[in-house]
Amino acid sequence: MPLAQRAPRPSTALPSQRGLFFAAAGLLIVGETVFWTVLAAVQSKSGVASLDVPVHDGIVASRTSLTTAFLTAVTTVTSPLWMTVIGCALGLVWAVWKREVWRPALLVGAMAATFAVSTLIKHDVGRARPAARDFMLGPDDALSFPSGHTFGAGVFLFVLCYLLVAARGPRAAIRPSAGATSVLAFAAAAAGTLVVGYSRLYLGYHWLTDVLASMGLMLAVTGIVILADGLRTARVSRPAADADLAAAVPSEPYAHGLGDHHRGR
């Protein structure tokens, strides 16, 4: 086939970007649905909110010294203050080491948004914590809904996981081991979020619905981050894809000359 008639290979960028947008939208919808459903249950004192007291009492009755020591360490490291400090420090290291601003800024921005949203919702809902007699780390007069620890740690783990996977680029994504690695990374992020959420229940500072609402918010924020990164990637990669397409198709005078050459043989 003459070079002038050879079509360029179709780009896989659009299908992959489309899948990314669907994933982001799915996370946002599921997260918002979970949060608003839990909030409605809390305000009406029905549905899943009816499990708050039984779950709290059951966990308090099951405490052991070893579990207490472990979950105390978990909840200390994942406090909103520590999560903010760790996120900002990691973003700064990433920006300097990789000479990249966008993705570190996404991580820091997500952590800042998490703190702001959590604080706003806490004051708007105004829900009290469980009884202070069950607190294991001293008094805490802050509001209960949602769990700032669970929300902040979940956003940090899931957003960091996504950004690390996305930073590998499309070539790394087609390796056979890439899919399994990504699944394991997100599974680890989910497990870490669950442990943090359980620590808040175990130590007596939150109700079950506080933690569930935080997980819904975490999914929504992660979806927004993925959507923002996908939109930017599509905007940046489009000119490059158009340039590659233009380079793959010969100019018209050259195509005519090539056809005359073949006819003269």
mmCIF file of C-alpha atoms in Angstrom:
data_model
loop_
_atom_site.group_PDB
_atom_site.id
_atom_site.type_symbol
_atom_site.label_atom_id
_atom_site.label_comp_id
_atom_site.label_asym_id
_atom_site.label_seq_id
_atom_site.Cartn_x
_atom_site.Cartn_y
_atom_site.Cartn_z
ATOM 1 C CA MET A 1 0.000 0.000 0.000
ATOM 2 C CA PRO A 2 1.400 3.425 -0.882
ATOM 3 C CA LEU A 3 2.512 5.507 2.038
ATOM 4 C CA ALA A 4 0.031 8.255 1.129
ATOM 5 C CA GLN A 5 -2.893 5.843 1.591
ATOM 6 C CA ARG A 6 -1.662 4.228 4.818
ATOM 7 C CA ALA A 7 -3.881 5.363 7.700
ATOM 8 C CA PRO A 8 -2.252 6.237 11.003
ATOM 9 C CA ARG A 9 -2.814 3.934 13.928
ATOM 10 C CA PRO A 10 -5.846 4.915 15.971
ATOM 11 C CA SER A 11 -5.000 6.526 19.279
ATOM 12 C CA THR A 12 -5.925 4.713 22.492
ATOM 13 C CA ALA A 13 -5.951 7.976 24.435
ATOM 14 C CA LEU A 14 -9.648 8.725 23.929
ATOM 15 C CA PRO A 15 -11.005 5.341 25.077
ATOM 16 C CA SER A 16 -8.755 5.366 28.139
ATOM 17 C CA GLN A 17 -9.751 8.934 28.997
ATOM 18 C CA ARG A 18 -13.403 8.048 28.548
ATOM 19 C CA GLY A 19 -13.025 5.147 30.963
ATOM 20 C CA LEU A 20 -11.296 7.440 33.443
ATOM 21 C CA PHE A 21 -14.154 9.926 33.283
ATOM 22 C CA PHE A 22 -16.710 7.169 33.847
ATOM 23 C CA ALA A 23 -14.732 5.936 36.865
ATOM 24 C CA ALA A 24 -14.527 9.463 38.305
ATOM 25 C CA ALA A 25 -18.243 10.039 37.770
ATOM 26 C CA GLY A 26 -19.028 6.675 39.352
ATOM 27 C CA LEU A 27 -16.998 7.460 42.465
ATOM 28 C CA LEU A 28 -18.589 10.885 42.766
ATOM 29 C CA ILE A 29 -22.140 9.534 42.422
ATOM 30 C CA VAL A 30 -21.612 6.612 44.797
ATOM 31 C CA GLY A 31 -19.847 8.788 47.347
ATOM 32 C CA GLU A 32 -22.524 11.476 47.306
ATOM 33 C CA THR A 33 -25.267 8.854 47.526
ATOM 34 C CA VAL A 34 -23.661 7.207 50.561
ATOM 35 C CA PHE A 35 -23.106 10.517 52.336
ATOM 36 C CA TRP A 36 -26.608 11.927 51.825
ATOM 37 C CA THR A 37 -28.239 8.591 52.667
ATOM 38 C CA VAL A 38 -26.308 8.365 55.929
ATOM 39 C CA LEU A 39 -26.994 12.020 56.768
ATOM 40 C CA ALA A 40 -30.737 11.479 56.224
ATOM 41 C CA ALA A 41 -30.597 8.443 58.517
ATOM 42 C CA VAL A 42 -28.789 10.439 61.215
ATOM 43 C CA GLN A 43 -31.236 13.333 61.044
ATOM 44 C CA SER A 44 -34.260 11.030 61.134
ATOM 45 C CA LYS A 45 -32.666 8.648 63.649
ATOM 46 C CA SER A 46 -33.634 5.683 61.504
ATOM 47 C CA GLY A 47 -32.113 3.227 59.040
ATOM 48 C CA VAL A 48 -28.410 2.650 59.517
ATOM 49 C CA ALA A 49 -28.373 5.151 62.391
ATOM 50 C CA SER A 50 -30.231 2.591 64.502
ATOM 51 C CA LEU A 51 -27.007 0.565 64.547
ATOM 52 C CA ASP A 52 -24.945 3.344 66.141
ATOM 53 C CA VAL A 53 -25.557 2.485 69.784
ATOM 54 C CA PRO A 54 -25.396 -1.335 69.461
ATOM 55 C CA VAL A 55 -22.168 -1.157 67.427
ATOM 56 C CA HIS A 56 -20.632 1.320 69.866
ATOM 57 C CA ASP A 57 -21.517 -0.772 72.910
ATOM 58 C CA GLY A 58 -20.313 -3.983 71.292
ATOM 59 C CA ILE A 59 -16.935 -2.543 70.312
ATOM 60 C CA VAL A 60 -16.395 -0.963 73.731
ATOM 61 C CA ALA A 61 -17.102 -4.321 75.379
ATOM 62 C CA SER A 62 -14.540 -6.088 73.156
ATOM 63 C CA ARG A 63 -11.507 -3.920 73.972
ATOM 64 C CA THR A 64 -8.138 -5.547 74.699
ATOM 65 C CA SER A 65 -4.825 -4.007 75.715
ATOM 66 C CA LEU A 66 -2.982 -5.080 72.558
ATOM 67 C CA THR A 67 -5.672 -3.816 70.211
ATOM 68 C CA THR A 68 -5.892 -0.567 72.156
ATOM 69 C CA ALA A 69 -2.156 0.069 71.802
ATOM 70 C CA PHE A 70 -2.219 -0.590 68.058
ATOM 71 C CA LEU A 71 -5.306 1.503 67.278
ATOM 72 C CA THR A 72 -4.073 4.332 69.511
ATOM 73 C CA ALA A 73 -0.959 4.555 67.340
ATOM 74 C CA VAL A 74 -3.097 4.446 64.179
ATOM 75 C CA THR A 75 -5.431 7.219 65.277
ATOM 76 C CA THR A 76 -2.533 9.393 66.478
ATOM 77 C CA VAL A 77 -0.674 9.234 63.166
ATOM 78 C CA THR A 78 -3.825 9.788 61.099
ATOM 79 C CA SER A 79 -5.143 12.835 62.919
ATOM 80 C CA PRO A 80 -6.275 15.661 60.595
ATOM 81 C CA LEU A 81 -3.249 17.718 61.662
ATOM 82 C CA TRP A 82 -0.765 14.962 60.928
ATOM 83 C CA MET A 83 -2.454 14.070 57.639
ATOM 84 C CA THR A 84 -2.234 17.696 56.530
ATOM 85 C CA VAL A 85 1.442 17.932 57.494
ATOM 86 C CA ILE A 86 2.305 14.611 55.824
ATOM 87 C CA GLY A 87 0.365 15.528 52.675
ATOM 88 C CA CYS A 88 2.050 18.932 52.344
ATOM 89 C CA ALA A 89 5.513 17.492 53.020
ATOM 90 C CA LEU A 90 5.015 14.697 50.494
ATOM 91 C CA GLY A 91 3.691 17.139 47.906
ATOM 92 C CA LEU A 92 6.742 19.371 48.365
ATOM 93 C CA VAL A 93 9.153 16.442 48.036
ATOM 94 C CA TRP A 94 7.319 15.229 44.923
ATOM 95 C CA ALA A 95 7.383 18.688 43.328
ATOM 96 C CA VAL A 96 11.132 19.097 43.924
ATOM 97 C CA TRP A 97 12.150 15.550 43.032
ATOM 98 C CA LYS A 98 9.963 15.102 39.932
ATOM 99 C CA ARG A 99 9.965 18.797 38.972
ATOM 100 C CA GLU A 100 6.216 18.617 38.662
ATOM 101 C CA VAL A 101 3.626 20.927 40.188
ATOM 102 C CA TRP A 102 0.227 19.693 39.035
ATOM 103 C CA ARG A 103 -0.108 16.340 40.809
ATOM 104 C CA PRO A 104 1.530 17.426 44.093
ATOM 105 C CA ALA A 105 -0.819 20.417 44.037
ATOM 106 C CA LEU A 106 -3.758 18.035 43.550
ATOM 107 C CA LEU A 107 -2.739 16.073 46.635
ATOM 108 C CA VAL A 108 -2.284 19.164 48.800
ATOM 109 C CA GLY A 109 -5.487 20.699 47.450
ATOM 110 C CA ALA A 110 -7.443 17.526 48.191
ATOM 111 C CA MET A 111 -6.172 17.494 51.785
ATOM 112 C CA ALA A 112 -7.039 21.169 52.258
ATOM 113 C CA ALA A 113 -10.515 20.620 50.801
ATOM 114 C CA THR A 114 -11.014 17.634 53.093
ATOM 115 C CA PHE A 115 -10.248 19.692 56.182
ATOM 116 C CA ALA A 116 -12.505 22.542 55.060
ATOM 117 C CA VAL A 117 -15.440 20.311 54.083
ATOM 118 C CA SER A 118 -15.182 18.271 57.293
ATOM 119 C CA THR A 119 -15.158 21.387 59.459
ATOM 120 C CA LEU A 120 -18.110 22.924 57.600
ATOM 121 C CA ILE A 121 -20.248 19.776 57.843
ATOM 122 C CA LYS A 122 -19.419 19.259 61.521
ATOM 123 C CA HIS A 123 -20.668 22.719 62.432
ATOM 124 C CA ASP A 124 -23.681 22.485 60.142
ATOM 125 C CA VAL A 125 -24.878 19.110 61.493
ATOM 126 C CA GLY A 126 -23.797 19.754 65.086
ATOM 127 C CA ARG A 127 -23.834 16.146 66.224
ATOM 128 C CA ALA A 128 -22.467 15.215 69.644
ATOM 129 C CA ARG A 129 -19.923 12.459 70.188
ATOM 130 C CA PRO A 130 -20.653 9.293 72.190
ATOM 131 C CA ALA A 131 -20.466 9.464 75.983
ATOM 132 C CA ALA A 132 -17.145 10.856 77.263
ATOM 133 C CA ARG A 133 -16.786 7.952 79.699
ATOM 134 C CA ASP A 134 -15.938 5.715 76.719
ATOM 135 C CA PHE A 135 -13.138 7.960 75.385
ATOM 136 C CA MET A 136 -9.766 6.218 75.668
ATOM 137 C CA LEU A 137 -7.452 9.133 74.849
ATOM 138 C CA GLY A 138 -8.817 11.890 77.012
ATOM 139 C CA PRO A 139 -11.589 14.443 76.521
ATOM 140 C CA ASP A 140 -12.613 15.750 73.121
ATOM 141 C CA ASP A 141 -15.324 18.374 72.809
ATOM 142 C CA ALA A 142 -15.250 18.569 69.015
ATOM 143 C CA LEU A 143 -18.349 17.637 67.015
ATOM 144 C CA SER A 144 -18.791 14.097 65.755
ATOM 145 C CA PHE A 145 -20.236 14.027 62.209
ATOM 146 C CA PRO A 146 -18.325 13.173 60.038
ATOM 147 C CA SER A 147 -15.132 11.485 61.239
ATOM 148 C CA GLY A 148 -12.279 13.801 60.290
ATOM 149 C CA HIS A 149 -9.695 11.046 60.818
ATOM 150 C CA THR A 150 -11.440 8.647 58.432
ATOM 151 C CA PHE A 151 -12.170 11.325 55.848
ATOM 152 C CA GLY A 152 -8.637 12.738 55.827
ATOM 153 C CA ALA A 153 -6.809 9.407 55.868
ATOM 154 C CA GLY A 154 -9.067 7.975 53.153
ATOM 155 C CA VAL A 155 -8.577 10.943 50.833
ATOM 156 C CA PHE A 156 -4.821 10.899 51.421
ATOM 157 C CA LEU A 157 -4.474 7.171 50.698
ATOM 158 C CA PHE A 158 -6.808 6.976 47.698
ATOM 159 C CA VAL A 159 -5.686 10.204 46.023
ATOM 160 C CA LEU A 160 -2.012 9.370 46.542
ATOM 161 C CA CYS A 161 -2.615 5.886 45.164
ATOM 162 C CA TYR A 162 -4.327 7.256 42.058
ATOM 163 C CA LEU A 163 -1.676 9.913 41.439
ATOM 164 C CA LEU A 164 1.160 7.382 41.725
ATOM 165 C CA VAL A 165 -0.579 5.068 39.257
ATOM 166 C CA ALA A 166 -1.374 7.929 36.857
ATOM 167 C CA ALA A 167 2.192 9.270 37.047
ATOM 168 C CA ARG A 168 3.541 6.080 35.500
ATOM 169 C CA GLY A 169 2.027 7.100 32.173
ATOM 170 C CA PRO A 170 0.339 5.097 29.408
ATOM 171 C CA ARG A 171 3.393 2.963 28.587
ATOM 172 C CA ALA A 172 3.563 1.596 32.095
ATOM 173 C CA ALA A 173 -0.188 1.015 32.081
ATOM 174 C CA ILE A 174 0.022 -1.563 29.265
ATOM 175 C CA ARG A 175 2.430 -3.821 31.143
ATOM 176 C CA PRO A 176 0.794 -7.080 32.254
ATOM 177 C CA SER A 177 1.747 -6.493 35.878
ATOM 178 C CA ALA A 178 0.409 -2.925 35.974
ATOM 179 C CA GLY A 179 -3.231 -3.883 36.453
ATOM 180 C CA ALA A 180 -2.498 -6.238 39.335
ATOM 181 C CA THR A 181 -0.245 -3.660 40.982
ATOM 182 C CA SER A 182 -2.933 -0.986 40.748
ATOM 183 C CA VAL A 183 -5.560 -3.309 42.231
ATOM 184 C CA LEU A 184 -3.270 -4.185 45.135
ATOM 185 C CA ALA A 185 -2.465 -0.517 45.736
ATOM 186 C CA PHE A 186 -6.120 0.513 45.908
ATOM 187 C CA ALA A 187 -6.932 -2.522 48.061
ATOM 188 C CA ALA A 188 -4.222 -1.419 50.488
ATOM 189 C CA ALA A 189 -5.687 2.111 50.510
ATOM 190 C CA ALA A 190 -9.139 0.699 51.259
ATOM 191 C CA ALA A 191 -7.773 -1.499 54.044
ATOM 192 C CA GLY A 192 -5.923 1.447 55.580
ATOM 193 C CA THR A 193 -9.069 3.578 55.512
ATOM 194 C CA LEU A 194 -11.089 0.822 57.190
ATOM 195 C CA VAL A 195 -8.496 0.436 59.943
ATOM 196 C CA VAL A 196 -8.547 4.180 60.635
ATOM 197 C CA GLY A 197 -12.337 4.207 60.695
ATOM 198 C CA TYR A 198 -12.437 1.255 63.080
ATOM 199 C CA SER A 199 -9.907 2.940 65.360
ATOM 200 C CA ARG A 200 -12.279 5.875 65.808
ATOM 201 C CA LEU A 201 -15.116 3.525 66.742
ATOM 202 C CA TYR A 202 -12.915 1.415 69.009
ATOM 203 C CA LEU A 203 -11.486 4.356 70.926
ATOM 204 C CA GLY A 204 -15.004 5.668 71.551
ATOM 205 C CA TYR A 205 -14.958 8.983 69.686
ATOM 206 C CA HIS A 206 -17.379 8.309 66.824
ATOM 207 C CA TRP A 207 -20.575 6.586 65.847
ATOM 208 C CA LEU A 208 -20.750 4.097 62.985
ATOM 209 C CA THR A 209 -22.628 6.592 60.804
ATOM 210 C CA ASP A 210 -19.871 9.189 61.306
ATOM 211 C CA VAL A 211 -17.395 6.782 59.733
ATOM 212 C CA LEU A 212 -19.728 5.678 56.923
ATOM 213 C CA ALA A 213 -20.458 9.283 55.953
ATOM 214 C CA SER A 214 -16.730 10.023 55.871
ATOM 215 C CA MET A 215 -16.148 7.105 53.502
ATOM 216 C CA GLY A 216 -18.806 8.468 51.173
ATOM 217 C CA LEU A 217 -17.171 11.893 51.209
ATOM 218 C CA MET A 218 -13.778 10.292 50.601
ATOM 219 C CA LEU A 219 -15.058 8.550 47.459
ATOM 220 C CA ALA A 220 -16.587 11.804 46.195
ATOM 221 C CA VAL A 221 -13.385 13.815 46.698
ATOM 222 C CA THR A 222 -11.333 11.079 45.034
ATOM 223 C CA GLY A 223 -13.703 11.159 42.062
ATOM 224 C CA ILE A 224 -13.315 14.932 41.757
ATOM 225 C CA VAL A 225 -9.508 14.618 41.826
ATOM 226 C CA ILE A 226 -9.558 11.924 39.124
ATOM 227 C CA LEU A 227 -11.899 14.026 36.991
ATOM 228 C CA ALA A 228 -9.698 17.120 37.342
ATOM 229 C CA ASP A 229 -6.548 15.179 36.464
ATOM 230 C CA GLY A 230 -8.252 13.468 33.528
ATOM 231 C CA LEU A 231 -9.508 16.758 32.088
ATOM 232 C CA ARG A 232 -6.066 18.294 32.333
ATOM 233 C CA THR A 233 -4.413 15.237 30.786
ATOM 234 C CA ALA A 234 -6.880 15.287 27.882
ATOM 235 C CA ARG A 235 -6.307 19.008 27.319
ATOM 236 C CA VAL A 236 -2.526 18.635 27.361
ATOM 237 C CA SER A 237 -2.366 15.480 25.255
ATOM 238 C CA ARG A 238 -4.761 16.666 22.520
ATOM 239 C CA PRO A 239 -2.271 19.050 20.797
ATOM 240 C CA ALA A 240 0.410 16.337 20.930
ATOM 241 C CA ALA A 241 -1.959 13.787 19.397
ATOM 242 C CA ASP A 242 -2.929 16.213 16.628
ATOM 243 C CA ALA A 243 0.751 16.895 15.906
ATOM 244 C CA ASP A 244 1.484 13.151 15.686
ATOM 245 C CA LEU A 245 -1.440 12.690 13.302
ATOM 246 C CA ALA A 246 -0.259 15.540 11.087
ATOM 247 C CA ALA A 247 3.251 14.117 11.000
ATOM 248 C CA ALA A 248 1.958 10.657 10.066
ATOM 249 C CA VAL A 249 0.088 11.900 6.974
ATOM 250 C CA PRO A 250 2.368 13.140 4.135
ATOM 251 C CA SER A 251 1.691 16.504 2.554
ATOM 252 C CA GLU A 252 -0.378 16.525 -0.656
ATOM 253 C CA PRO A 253 2.455 17.419 -3.090
ATOM 254 C CA TYR A 254 4.593 14.639 -1.675
ATOM 255 C CA ALA A 255 1.705 12.170 -1.967
ATOM 256 C CA HIS A 256 1.179 13.062 -5.648
ATOM 257 C CA GLY A 257 4.879 12.703 -6.357
ATOM 258 C CA LEU A 258 4.946 9.320 -4.699
ATOM 259 C CA GLY A 259 1.995 8.158 -6.811
ATOM 260 C CA ASP A 260 3.715 9.359 -10.042
ATOM 261 C CA HIS A 261 6.844 7.503 -9.038
ATOM 262 C CA HIS A 262 4.894 4.239 -8.656
ATOM 263 C CA ARG A 263 3.134 4.692 -12.001
ATOM 264 C CA GLY A 264 6.471 5.275 -13.758
ATOM 265 C CA ARG A 265 7.945 1.979 -12.529
#
